[in-house]
């Protein structure tokens, strides 16, 4: 094959990499009175990207602080399902931030690329509350609770904190 033929072959067969932008707070569509980054909102773009013939990969451009863990899980799983069916790798390119659910989306890729200044990671859960057990004891209040299970009152603010309950929560 001559040089001209090789150039023409390359020109006709350039690598194709569809790009999907995953930007903003991850939330169910319509929640908070606005359109969120949800599976419902992004699925048409994902399907289109993964249906491109001769695609060498699909690129995800991610700029999200996270949000709904359910939507993050649904989007991430859909990306993996489509990638498996199309048999193409997924590349995640993190822009300013890919934190919490945004990092979850990046983790659905086969490879993650990020700028050294990007905010990456920060998957975590917080649980906060108040302890009223001393206040109700001081006031002489007798609290009566009836449950049908052992752990139904875990971290009840009207009881003293118990190490095993805190340990169970931290293990989540």
Coordinates of N, CA and C in Angstrom, one line a residue, residues 15-99:
X15 N -10.1 7.2 14.4 CA -10.7 6.7 15.6 C -11.9 7.6 16.0
X16 N -13.0 7.0 16.4 CA -14.2 7.7 16.8 C -14.4 7.5 18.3
X17 N -14.5 8.6 19.1 CA -14.7 8.5 20.5 C -15.9 9.4 20.9
X18 N -17.1 8.9 21.0 CA -18.2 9.8 21.4 C -18.0 10.3 22.9
X19 N -18.5 11.5 23.1 CA -18.3 12.2 24.4 C -19.6 12.5 25.0
X20 N -19.7 12.1 26.3 CA -20.9 12.4 27.1 C -20.5 13.3 28.3
X21 N -21.2 14.4 28.4 CA -20.9 15.4 29.5 C -21.9 15.0 30.7
X22 N -21.2 14.8 31.9 CA -22.0 14.5 33.1 C -21.7 15.7 34.0
X23 N -22.5 16.7 34.0 CA -22.2 18.0 34.7 C -23.4 18.3 35.6
X24 N -23.0 18.8 36.8 CA -24.0 19.3 37.8 C -24.3 18.4 38.9
X25 N -25.3 18.8 39.7 CA -25.7 18.0 40.9 C -26.5 16.8 40.4
X26 N -26.2 15.6 41.0 CA -26.9 14.4 40.6 C -28.1 14.3 41.5
X27 N -29.3 14.4 40.8 CA -30.6 14.4 41.5 C -31.6 13.9 40.6
X28 N -32.7 13.3 41.1 CA -33.8 12.9 40.3 C -34.4 14.0 39.5
X29 N -34.7 13.8 38.3 CA -35.3 14.9 37.5 C -36.5 15.5 38.1
X30 N -36.6 16.8 38.2 CA -37.7 17.5 38.7 C -37.6 17.7 40.2
X31 N -36.6 17.1 40.9 CA -36.4 17.4 42.3 C -35.8 18.8 42.5
X32 N -36.1 19.4 43.6 CA -35.6 20.8 43.9 C -36.0 21.8 42.8
X33 N -37.1 21.5 42.1 CA -37.6 22.4 41.1 C -36.8 22.6 39.9
X34 N -35.8 21.7 39.7 CA -35.0 21.8 38.5 C -34.6 20.5 37.9
X35 N -34.0 20.5 36.8 CA -33.6 19.3 36.1 C -32.3 18.8 36.7
X36 N -32.2 17.6 37.3 CA -31.0 17.1 37.8 C -30.3 16.2 36.9
X37 N -29.1 15.9 37.2 CA -28.3 14.9 36.4 C -28.8 13.5 36.9
X38 N -29.7 13.0 36.2 CA -30.3 11.7 36.6 C -30.2 10.7 35.4
X39 N -30.5 9.4 35.7 CA -30.5 8.4 34.6 C -31.5 8.8 33.6
X40 N -32.7 9.3 34.0 CA -33.8 9.7 33.0 C -33.2 10.8 32.1
X41 N -32.5 11.8 32.6 CA -32.1 12.9 31.8 C -30.9 12.5 30.9
X42 N -30.0 11.6 31.4 CA -28.8 11.3 30.6 C -28.8 10.1 29.8
X43 N -29.8 9.2 30.0 CA -29.8 7.9 29.3 C -29.9 8.1 27.8
X44 N -30.7 9.0 27.2 CA -30.6 9.1 25.7 C -29.2 9.4 25.2
X45 N -28.5 10.3 25.9 CA -27.1 10.6 25.4 C -26.2 9.4 25.6
X46 N -26.4 8.6 26.7 CA -25.6 7.4 26.8 C -25.8 6.4 25.7
X47 N -27.1 6.2 25.5 CA -27.5 5.2 24.4 C -26.9 5.6 23.1
X48 N -27.0 6.9 22.8 CA -26.5 7.4 21.5 C -25.0 7.2 21.4
X49 N -24.3 7.5 22.5 CA -22.8 7.4 22.5 C -22.4 5.9 22.3
X50 N -23.0 5.0 23.0 CA -22.6 3.6 22.9 C -23.1 2.9 21.7
X51 N -24.0 3.5 20.9 CA -24.5 2.9 19.7 C -23.7 3.4 18.4
X52 N -22.7 4.2 18.6 CA -21.9 4.7 17.5 C -21.1 3.5 17.0
X53 N -21.2 3.3 15.7 CA -20.4 2.2 15.0 C -19.0 2.6 15.0
X54 N -18.1 1.6 15.1 CA -16.7 1.8 15.1 C -16.1 2.7 16.2
X55 N -16.9 2.9 17.2 CA -16.3 3.7 18.3 C -15.2 2.9 19.0
X56 N -14.1 3.6 19.3 CA -13.0 2.9 19.9 C -13.1 3.0 21.4
X57 N -13.9 3.9 21.9 CA -14.1 4.1 23.4 C -15.3 5.1 23.5
X58 N -15.8 5.3 24.7 CA -16.7 6.4 25.0 C -16.1 7.2 26.1
X59 N -16.1 8.5 26.0 CA -15.5 9.4 26.9 C -16.6 10.0 27.8
X60 N -16.3 10.1 29.1 CA -17.2 10.8 30.0 C -16.5 12.0 30.5
X61 N -17.1 13.2 30.3 CA -16.5 14.4 30.9 C -17.3 14.7 32.1
X62 N -16.6 14.6 33.3 CA -17.3 14.7 34.6 C -17.0 16.0 35.3
X63 N -18.0 16.7 35.7 CA -17.8 17.9 36.6 C -19.0 17.9 37.5
X64 N -19.0 17.2 38.6 CA -20.1 17.0 39.5 C -19.6 16.9 40.9
X65 N -20.3 17.6 41.8 CA -20.0 17.5 43.3 C -20.7 16.3 43.9
X66 N -21.5 15.6 43.1 CA -22.3 14.5 43.6 C -23.7 14.8 43.8
X67 N -24.3 14.0 44.7 CA -25.7 14.2 45.0 C -26.4 12.9 45.4
X68 N -27.5 12.6 44.7 CA -28.2 11.4 45.0 C -27.4 10.1 44.8
X69 N -27.3 9.3 45.9 CA -26.6 8.0 45.7 C -27.4 7.0 44.8
X70 N -28.7 7.1 44.9 CA -29.5 6.2 44.0 C -29.3 6.6 42.5
X71 N -29.4 7.8 42.2 CA -29.1 8.2 40.8 C -27.7 7.9 40.4
X72 N -26.7 8.1 41.3 CA -25.3 7.8 41.0 C -25.2 6.4 40.6
X73 N -25.8 5.5 41.4 CA -25.8 4.1 41.2 C -26.4 3.7 39.9
X74 N -27.6 4.2 39.6 CA -28.3 3.9 38.4 C -27.5 4.3 37.2
X75 N -27.0 5.5 37.2 CA -26.2 6.0 36.0 C -24.9 5.2 35.8
X76 N -24.2 4.9 36.9 CA -23.0 4.1 36.9 C -23.3 2.7 36.3
X77 N -24.3 2.1 36.8 CA -24.7 0.7 36.4 C -25.1 0.7 34.9
X78 N -25.8 1.8 34.5 CA -26.2 1.9 33.1 C -25.0 2.0 32.2
X79 N -24.0 2.8 32.6 CA -22.8 3.0 31.8 C -22.1 1.6 31.7
X80 N -22.0 0.9 32.8 CA -21.3 -0.4 32.7 C -22.1 -1.4 31.8
X81 N -23.4 -1.4 31.9 CA -24.2 -2.3 31.0 C -24.0 -2.0 29.6
X82 N -24.1 -0.7 29.2 CA -24.0 -0.3 27.8 C -22.5 -0.6 27.3
X83 N -21.5 -0.3 28.1 CA -20.2 -0.6 27.7 C -19.9 -2.1 27.5
X84 N -20.5 -2.9 28.3 CA -20.4 -4.4 28.2 C -21.1 -4.8 26.8
X85 N -22.3 -4.3 26.6 CA -23.0 -4.7 25.3 C -22.2 -4.2 24.1
X86 N -21.7 -3.0 24.1 CA -21.0 -2.4 23.0 C -19.6 -2.9 22.9
X87 N -19.1 -3.5 24.0 CA -17.7 -4.0 24.0 C -16.7 -2.9 23.7
X88 N -16.9 -1.7 24.4 CA -15.9 -0.6 24.2 C -15.5 -0.1 25.6
X89 N -14.3 0.3 25.7 CA -13.8 0.9 27.0 C -14.5 2.2 27.3
X90 N -14.6 2.6 28.6 CA -15.1 3.9 29.0 C -13.9 4.6 29.6
X91 N -13.8 5.9 29.2 CA -12.7 6.7 29.8 C -13.4 7.9 30.5
X92 N -13.0 8.2 31.7 CA -13.6 9.3 32.5 C -12.5 10.4 32.6
X93 N -12.9 11.6 32.2 CA -12.1 12.8 32.3 C -12.7 13.7 33.3
X94 N -12.1 13.9 34.5 CA -12.6 14.7 35.5 C -12.1 16.1 35.4
X95 N -13.1 17.0 35.4 CA -12.7 18.5 35.3 C -12.5 19.0 36.6
X96 N -13.2 20.1 37.0 CA -13.0 20.7 38.3 C -13.3 19.8 39.5
X97 N -14.3 19.1 39.4 CA -14.7 18.2 40.6 C -15.4 17.0 40.2
X98 N -15.0 15.9 40.8 CA -15.7 14.6 40.7 C -15.7 14.0 42.1
X99 N -16.6 14.6 42.9 CA -16.7 14.2 44.3 C -18.0 13.4 44.6

